[in-house]
C-alpha positions as YAML, in Angstrom:
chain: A
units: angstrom
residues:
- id: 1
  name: UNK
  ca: [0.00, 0.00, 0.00]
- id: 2
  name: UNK
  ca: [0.91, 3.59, -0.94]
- id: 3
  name: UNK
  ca: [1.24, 6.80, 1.04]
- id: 4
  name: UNK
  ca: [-1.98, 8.44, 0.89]
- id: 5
  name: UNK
  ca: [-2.11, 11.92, -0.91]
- id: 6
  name: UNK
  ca: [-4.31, 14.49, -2.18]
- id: 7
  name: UNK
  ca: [-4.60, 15.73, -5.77]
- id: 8
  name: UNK
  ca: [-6.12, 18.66, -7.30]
- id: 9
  name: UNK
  ca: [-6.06, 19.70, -10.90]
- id: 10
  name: UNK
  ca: [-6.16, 23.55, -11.94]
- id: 11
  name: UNK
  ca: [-6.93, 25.12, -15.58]
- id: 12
  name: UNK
  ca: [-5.56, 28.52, -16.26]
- id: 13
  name: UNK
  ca: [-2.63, 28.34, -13.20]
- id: 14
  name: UNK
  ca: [-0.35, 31.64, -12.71]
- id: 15
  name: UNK
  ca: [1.94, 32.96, -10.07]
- id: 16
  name: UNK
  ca: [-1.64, 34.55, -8.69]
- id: 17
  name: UNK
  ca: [-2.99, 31.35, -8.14]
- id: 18
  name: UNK
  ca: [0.11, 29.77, -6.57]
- id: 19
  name: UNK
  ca: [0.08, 32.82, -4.15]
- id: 20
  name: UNK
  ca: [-3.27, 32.21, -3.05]
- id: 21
  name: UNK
  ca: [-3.36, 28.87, -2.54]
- id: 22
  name: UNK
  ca: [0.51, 28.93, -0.41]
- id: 23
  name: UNK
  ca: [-1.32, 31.64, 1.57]
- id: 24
  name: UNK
  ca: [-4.36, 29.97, 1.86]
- id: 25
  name: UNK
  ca: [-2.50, 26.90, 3.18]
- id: 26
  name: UNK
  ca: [-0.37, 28.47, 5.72]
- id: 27
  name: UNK
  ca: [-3.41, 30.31, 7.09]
- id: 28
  name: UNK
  ca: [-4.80, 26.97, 7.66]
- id: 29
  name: UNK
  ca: [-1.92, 25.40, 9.67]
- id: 30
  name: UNK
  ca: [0.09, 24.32, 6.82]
- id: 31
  name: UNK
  ca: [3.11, 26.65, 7.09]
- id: 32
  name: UNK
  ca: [6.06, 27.28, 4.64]
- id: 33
  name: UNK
  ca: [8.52, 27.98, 6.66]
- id: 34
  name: UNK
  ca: [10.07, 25.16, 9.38]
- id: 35
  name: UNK
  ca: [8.87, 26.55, 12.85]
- id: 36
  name: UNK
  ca: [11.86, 26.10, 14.51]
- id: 37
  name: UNK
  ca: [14.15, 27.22, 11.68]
- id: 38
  name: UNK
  ca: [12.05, 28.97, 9.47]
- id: 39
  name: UNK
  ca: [13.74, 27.95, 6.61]
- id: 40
  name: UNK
  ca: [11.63, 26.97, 3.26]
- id: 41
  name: UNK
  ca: [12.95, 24.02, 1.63]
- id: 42
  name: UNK
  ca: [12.47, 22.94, -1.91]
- id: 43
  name: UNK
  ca: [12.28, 19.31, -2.43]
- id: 44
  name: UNK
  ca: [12.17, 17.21, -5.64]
- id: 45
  name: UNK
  ca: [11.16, 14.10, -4.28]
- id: 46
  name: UNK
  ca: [8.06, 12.76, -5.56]
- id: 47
  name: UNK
  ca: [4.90, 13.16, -3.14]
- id: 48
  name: UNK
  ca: [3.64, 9.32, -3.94]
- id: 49
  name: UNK
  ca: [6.88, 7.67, -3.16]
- id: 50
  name: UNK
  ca: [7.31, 7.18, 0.16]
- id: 51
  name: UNK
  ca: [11.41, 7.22, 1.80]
- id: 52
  name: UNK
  ca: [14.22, 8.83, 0.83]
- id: 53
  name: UNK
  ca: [15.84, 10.27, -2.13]
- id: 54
  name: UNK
  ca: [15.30, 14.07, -4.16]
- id: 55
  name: UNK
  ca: [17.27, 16.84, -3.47]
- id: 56
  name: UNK
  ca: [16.68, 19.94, -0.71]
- id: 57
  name: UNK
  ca: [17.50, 23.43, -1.47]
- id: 58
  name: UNK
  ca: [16.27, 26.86, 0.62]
- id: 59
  name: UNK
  ca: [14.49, 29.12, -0.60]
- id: 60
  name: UNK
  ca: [13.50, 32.68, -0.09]
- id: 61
  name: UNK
  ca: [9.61, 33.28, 0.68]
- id: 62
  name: UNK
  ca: [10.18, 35.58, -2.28]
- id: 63
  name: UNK
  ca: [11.78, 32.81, -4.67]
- id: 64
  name: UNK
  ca: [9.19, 30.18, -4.06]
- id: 65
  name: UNK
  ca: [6.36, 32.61, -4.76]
- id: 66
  name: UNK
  ca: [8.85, 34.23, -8.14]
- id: 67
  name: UNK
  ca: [8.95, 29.92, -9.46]
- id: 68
  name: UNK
  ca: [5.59, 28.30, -8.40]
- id: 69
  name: UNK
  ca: [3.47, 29.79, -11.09]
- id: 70
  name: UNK
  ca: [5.25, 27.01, -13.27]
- id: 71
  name: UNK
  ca: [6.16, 30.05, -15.85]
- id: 72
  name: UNK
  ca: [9.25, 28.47, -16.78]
- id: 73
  name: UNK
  ca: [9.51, 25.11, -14.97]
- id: 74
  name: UNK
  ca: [7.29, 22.14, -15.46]
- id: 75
  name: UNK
  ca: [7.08, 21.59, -11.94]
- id: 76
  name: UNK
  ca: [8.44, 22.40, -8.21]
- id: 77
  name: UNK
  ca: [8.26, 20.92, -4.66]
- id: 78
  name: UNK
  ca: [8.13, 22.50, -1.68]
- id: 79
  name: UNK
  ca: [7.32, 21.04, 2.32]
- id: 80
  name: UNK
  ca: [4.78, 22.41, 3.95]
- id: 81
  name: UNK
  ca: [4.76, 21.93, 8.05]
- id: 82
  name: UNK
  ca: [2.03, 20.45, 10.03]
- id: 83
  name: UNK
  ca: [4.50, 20.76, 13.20]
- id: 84
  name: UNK
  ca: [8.45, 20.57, 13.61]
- id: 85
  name: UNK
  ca: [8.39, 17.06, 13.01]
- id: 86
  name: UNK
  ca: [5.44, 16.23, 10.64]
- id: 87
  name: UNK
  ca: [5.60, 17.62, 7.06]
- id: 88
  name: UNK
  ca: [3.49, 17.54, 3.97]
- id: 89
  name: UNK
  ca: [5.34, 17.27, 0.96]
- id: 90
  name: UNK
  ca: [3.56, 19.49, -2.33]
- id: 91
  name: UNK
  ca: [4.41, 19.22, -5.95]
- id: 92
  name: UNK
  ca: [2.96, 21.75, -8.63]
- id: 93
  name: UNK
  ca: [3.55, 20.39, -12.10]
- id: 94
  name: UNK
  ca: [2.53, 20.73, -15.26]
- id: 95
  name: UNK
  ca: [-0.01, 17.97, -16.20]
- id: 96
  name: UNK
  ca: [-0.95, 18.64, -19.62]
- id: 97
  name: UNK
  ca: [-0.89, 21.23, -22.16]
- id: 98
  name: UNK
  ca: [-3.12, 24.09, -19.56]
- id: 99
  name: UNK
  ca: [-3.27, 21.97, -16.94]
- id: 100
  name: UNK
  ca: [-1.59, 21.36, -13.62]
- id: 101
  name: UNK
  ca: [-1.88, 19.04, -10.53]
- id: 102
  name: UNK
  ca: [-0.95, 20.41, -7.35]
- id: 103
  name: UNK
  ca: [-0.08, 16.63, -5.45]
- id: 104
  name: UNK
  ca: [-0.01, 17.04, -1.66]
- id: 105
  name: UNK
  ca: [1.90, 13.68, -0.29]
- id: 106
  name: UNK
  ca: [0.44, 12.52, 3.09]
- id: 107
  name: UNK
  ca: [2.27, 9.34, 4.05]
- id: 108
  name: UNK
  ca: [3.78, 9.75, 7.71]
- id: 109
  name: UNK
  ca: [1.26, 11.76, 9.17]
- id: 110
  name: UNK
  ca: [-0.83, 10.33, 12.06]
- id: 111
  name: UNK
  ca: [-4.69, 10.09, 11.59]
- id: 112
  name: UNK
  ca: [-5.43, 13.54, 13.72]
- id: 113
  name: UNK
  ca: [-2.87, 15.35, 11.18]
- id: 114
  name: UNK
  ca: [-3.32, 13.75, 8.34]
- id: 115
  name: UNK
  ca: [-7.45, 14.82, 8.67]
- id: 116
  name: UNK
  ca: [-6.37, 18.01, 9.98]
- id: 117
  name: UNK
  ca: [-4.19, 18.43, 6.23]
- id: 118
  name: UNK
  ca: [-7.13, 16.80, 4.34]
- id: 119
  name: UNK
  ca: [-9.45, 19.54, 5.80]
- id: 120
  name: UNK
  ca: [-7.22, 22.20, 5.18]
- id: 121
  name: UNK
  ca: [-6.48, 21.37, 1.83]
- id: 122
  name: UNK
  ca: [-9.62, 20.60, 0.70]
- id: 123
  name: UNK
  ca: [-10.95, 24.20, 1.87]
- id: 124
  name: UNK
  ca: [-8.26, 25.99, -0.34]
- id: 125
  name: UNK
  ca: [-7.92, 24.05, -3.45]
- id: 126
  name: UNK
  ca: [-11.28, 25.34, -5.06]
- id: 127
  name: UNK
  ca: [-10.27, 29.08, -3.77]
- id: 128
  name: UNK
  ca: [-6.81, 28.79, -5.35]
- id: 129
  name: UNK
  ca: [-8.28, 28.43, -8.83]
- id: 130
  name: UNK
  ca: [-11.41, 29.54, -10.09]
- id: 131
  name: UNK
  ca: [-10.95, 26.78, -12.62]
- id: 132
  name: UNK
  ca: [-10.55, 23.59, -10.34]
- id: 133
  name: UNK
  ca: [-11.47, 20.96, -12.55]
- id: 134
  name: UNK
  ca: [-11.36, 18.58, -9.90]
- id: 135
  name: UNK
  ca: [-9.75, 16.22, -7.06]
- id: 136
  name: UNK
  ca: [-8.96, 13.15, -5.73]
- id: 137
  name: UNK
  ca: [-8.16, 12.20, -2.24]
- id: 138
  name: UNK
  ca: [-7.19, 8.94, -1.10]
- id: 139
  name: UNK
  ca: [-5.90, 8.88, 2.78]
- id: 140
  name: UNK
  ca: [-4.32, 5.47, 2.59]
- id: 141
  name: UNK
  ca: [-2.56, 5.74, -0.89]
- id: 142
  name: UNK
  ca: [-4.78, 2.36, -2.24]
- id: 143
  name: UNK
  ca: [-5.19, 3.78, -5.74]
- id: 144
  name: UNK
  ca: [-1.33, 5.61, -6.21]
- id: 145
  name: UNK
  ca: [-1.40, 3.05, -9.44]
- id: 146
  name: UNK
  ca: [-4.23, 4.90, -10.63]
- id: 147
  name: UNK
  ca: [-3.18, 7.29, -14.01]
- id: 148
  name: UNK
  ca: [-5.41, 9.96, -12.02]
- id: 149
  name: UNK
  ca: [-4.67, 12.62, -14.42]
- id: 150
  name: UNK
  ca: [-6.10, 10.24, -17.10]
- id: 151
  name: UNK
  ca: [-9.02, 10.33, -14.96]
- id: 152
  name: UNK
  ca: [-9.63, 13.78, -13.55]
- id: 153
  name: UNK
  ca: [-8.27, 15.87, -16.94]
- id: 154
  name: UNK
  ca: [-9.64, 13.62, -19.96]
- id: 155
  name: UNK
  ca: [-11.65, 10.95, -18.44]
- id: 156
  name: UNK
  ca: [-9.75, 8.22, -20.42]
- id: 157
  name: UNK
  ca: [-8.40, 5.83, -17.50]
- id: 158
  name: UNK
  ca: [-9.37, 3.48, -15.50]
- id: 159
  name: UNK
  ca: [-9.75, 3.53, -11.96]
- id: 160
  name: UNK
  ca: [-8.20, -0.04, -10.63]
- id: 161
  name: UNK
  ca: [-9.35, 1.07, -7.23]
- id: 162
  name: UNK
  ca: [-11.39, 3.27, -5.49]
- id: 163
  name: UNK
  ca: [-10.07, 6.56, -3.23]
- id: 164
  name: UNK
  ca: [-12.15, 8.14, -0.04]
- id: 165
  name: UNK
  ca: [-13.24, 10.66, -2.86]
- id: 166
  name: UNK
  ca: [-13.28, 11.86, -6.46]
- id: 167
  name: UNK
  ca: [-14.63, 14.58, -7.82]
- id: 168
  name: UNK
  ca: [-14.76, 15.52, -11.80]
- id: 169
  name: UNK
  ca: [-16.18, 17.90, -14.15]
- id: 170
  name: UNK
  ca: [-19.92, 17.12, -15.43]
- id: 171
  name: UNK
  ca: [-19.09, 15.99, -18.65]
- id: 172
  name: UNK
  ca: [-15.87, 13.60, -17.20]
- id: 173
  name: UNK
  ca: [-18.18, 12.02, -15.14]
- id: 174
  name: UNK
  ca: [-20.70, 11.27, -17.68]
- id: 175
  name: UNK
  ca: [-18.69, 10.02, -20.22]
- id: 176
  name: UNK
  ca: [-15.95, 8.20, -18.02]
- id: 177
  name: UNK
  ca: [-17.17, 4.22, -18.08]
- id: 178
  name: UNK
  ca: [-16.71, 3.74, -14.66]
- id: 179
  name: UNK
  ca: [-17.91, 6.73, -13.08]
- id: 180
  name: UNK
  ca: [-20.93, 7.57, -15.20]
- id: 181
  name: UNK
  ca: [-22.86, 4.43, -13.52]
- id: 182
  name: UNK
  ca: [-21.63, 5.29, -9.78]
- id: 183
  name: UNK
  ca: [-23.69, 7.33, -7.64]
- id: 184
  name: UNK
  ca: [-22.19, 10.65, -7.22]
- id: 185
  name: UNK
  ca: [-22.65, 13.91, -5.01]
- id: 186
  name: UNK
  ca: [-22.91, 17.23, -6.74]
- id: 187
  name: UNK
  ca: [-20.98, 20.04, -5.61]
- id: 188
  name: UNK
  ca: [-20.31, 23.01, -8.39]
- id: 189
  name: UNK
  ca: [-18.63, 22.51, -10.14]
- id: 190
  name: UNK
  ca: [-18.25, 19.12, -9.75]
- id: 191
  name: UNK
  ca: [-19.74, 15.21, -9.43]
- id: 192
  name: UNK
  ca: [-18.36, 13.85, -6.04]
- id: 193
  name: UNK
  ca: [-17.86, 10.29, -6.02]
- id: 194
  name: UNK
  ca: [-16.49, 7.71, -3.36]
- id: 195
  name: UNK
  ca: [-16.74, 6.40, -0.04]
- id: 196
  name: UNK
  ca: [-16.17, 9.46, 1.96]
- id: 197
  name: UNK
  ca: [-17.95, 12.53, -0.07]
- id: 198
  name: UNK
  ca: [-19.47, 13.77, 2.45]
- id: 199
  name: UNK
  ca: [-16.08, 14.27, 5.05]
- id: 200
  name: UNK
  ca: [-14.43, 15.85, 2.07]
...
């Protein structure tokens, strides 16, 4: 079994976007900056793959905010701080041609921080974009095999498992052969599907 992690996909991303949603998060608990050091830290390690390995390099406030629009790199990671020991690893990266998936990893966090992360990243993704296209959230990292931006962006994969939730545009969910005979929640702009909608 994975780590679990959080996904969100954005249309129309800019440095604008990347601001509000790093401000959004820190006002919600997930800081930036270490709160003992209060150094920012880059990180290139992949959010779904659990353990060591990537590279770490500070960063200005002022440099992560200048680089995390994507204008001229496909993608960036940064570590977002729950505590001074518990971390949340985020990638922004391109995921198509106007797309891009902002991945929040959430493997090592205990249950009372990992739903205090889901909660406070669930509350800014859709404020961080006015063009959210959509999410997925899966707490225990089942489906990390899943091609979710397959899923979420063109509605072409498969799901070979099911996450606590996933929600996609109208017309991805009712053209997607899995999800157009599932029972769904709406919430605008999207169809909510899964196990845990509702705590989402």
């Amino acid at each position: 079994m994975g780590a679990g992690f959080f996904h969100s996909y954005h249309l129309g991303w800019t440095r604008v976007d990347a601001r509000n949603l790093l401000g959004d998060l820190e006002a919600a608990g997930l800081r930036l900056a270490h709160p003992v050091t209060g150094r920012i830290v880059l990180d290139s390690r992949d959010p779904g793959s659990p353990g060591a390995g990537g590279t770490r390099s500070p960063v200005s406030r002022d440099q992560l905010l200048s680089i995390a629009g994507l204008e001229r790199l496909d993608g960036i990671g940064v570590r977002l701080w729950v505590s001074h020991d518990l971390d949340v690893l985020m990638r922004i990266r391109r995921a198509g041609r106007r797309v891009v998936a902002v991945e929040f990893g959430l493997g090592g966090l205990p249950p009372e921080e990992r739903e205090t992360a889901v909660r406070a990243i669930r509350e800014t993704v859709g404020r961080a974009s006015v063009l959210c296209i959509g999410f997925v959230v899966d707490r225990e990292g089942v489906t990390a095999g899943t091609d979710w931006d397959g899923v979420v962006v063109t509605g072409t994969a498969y799901l070979d498992g099911w996450p606590d939730a996933v929600a996609v545009q109208e017309d991805i969910a009712s053209r997607h052969p899995q999800l157009a005979v599932m029972e769904s929640v709406g919430q605008s702009p999207w169809r909510v599907f899964g196990s845990a909608v509702l705590s989402v």
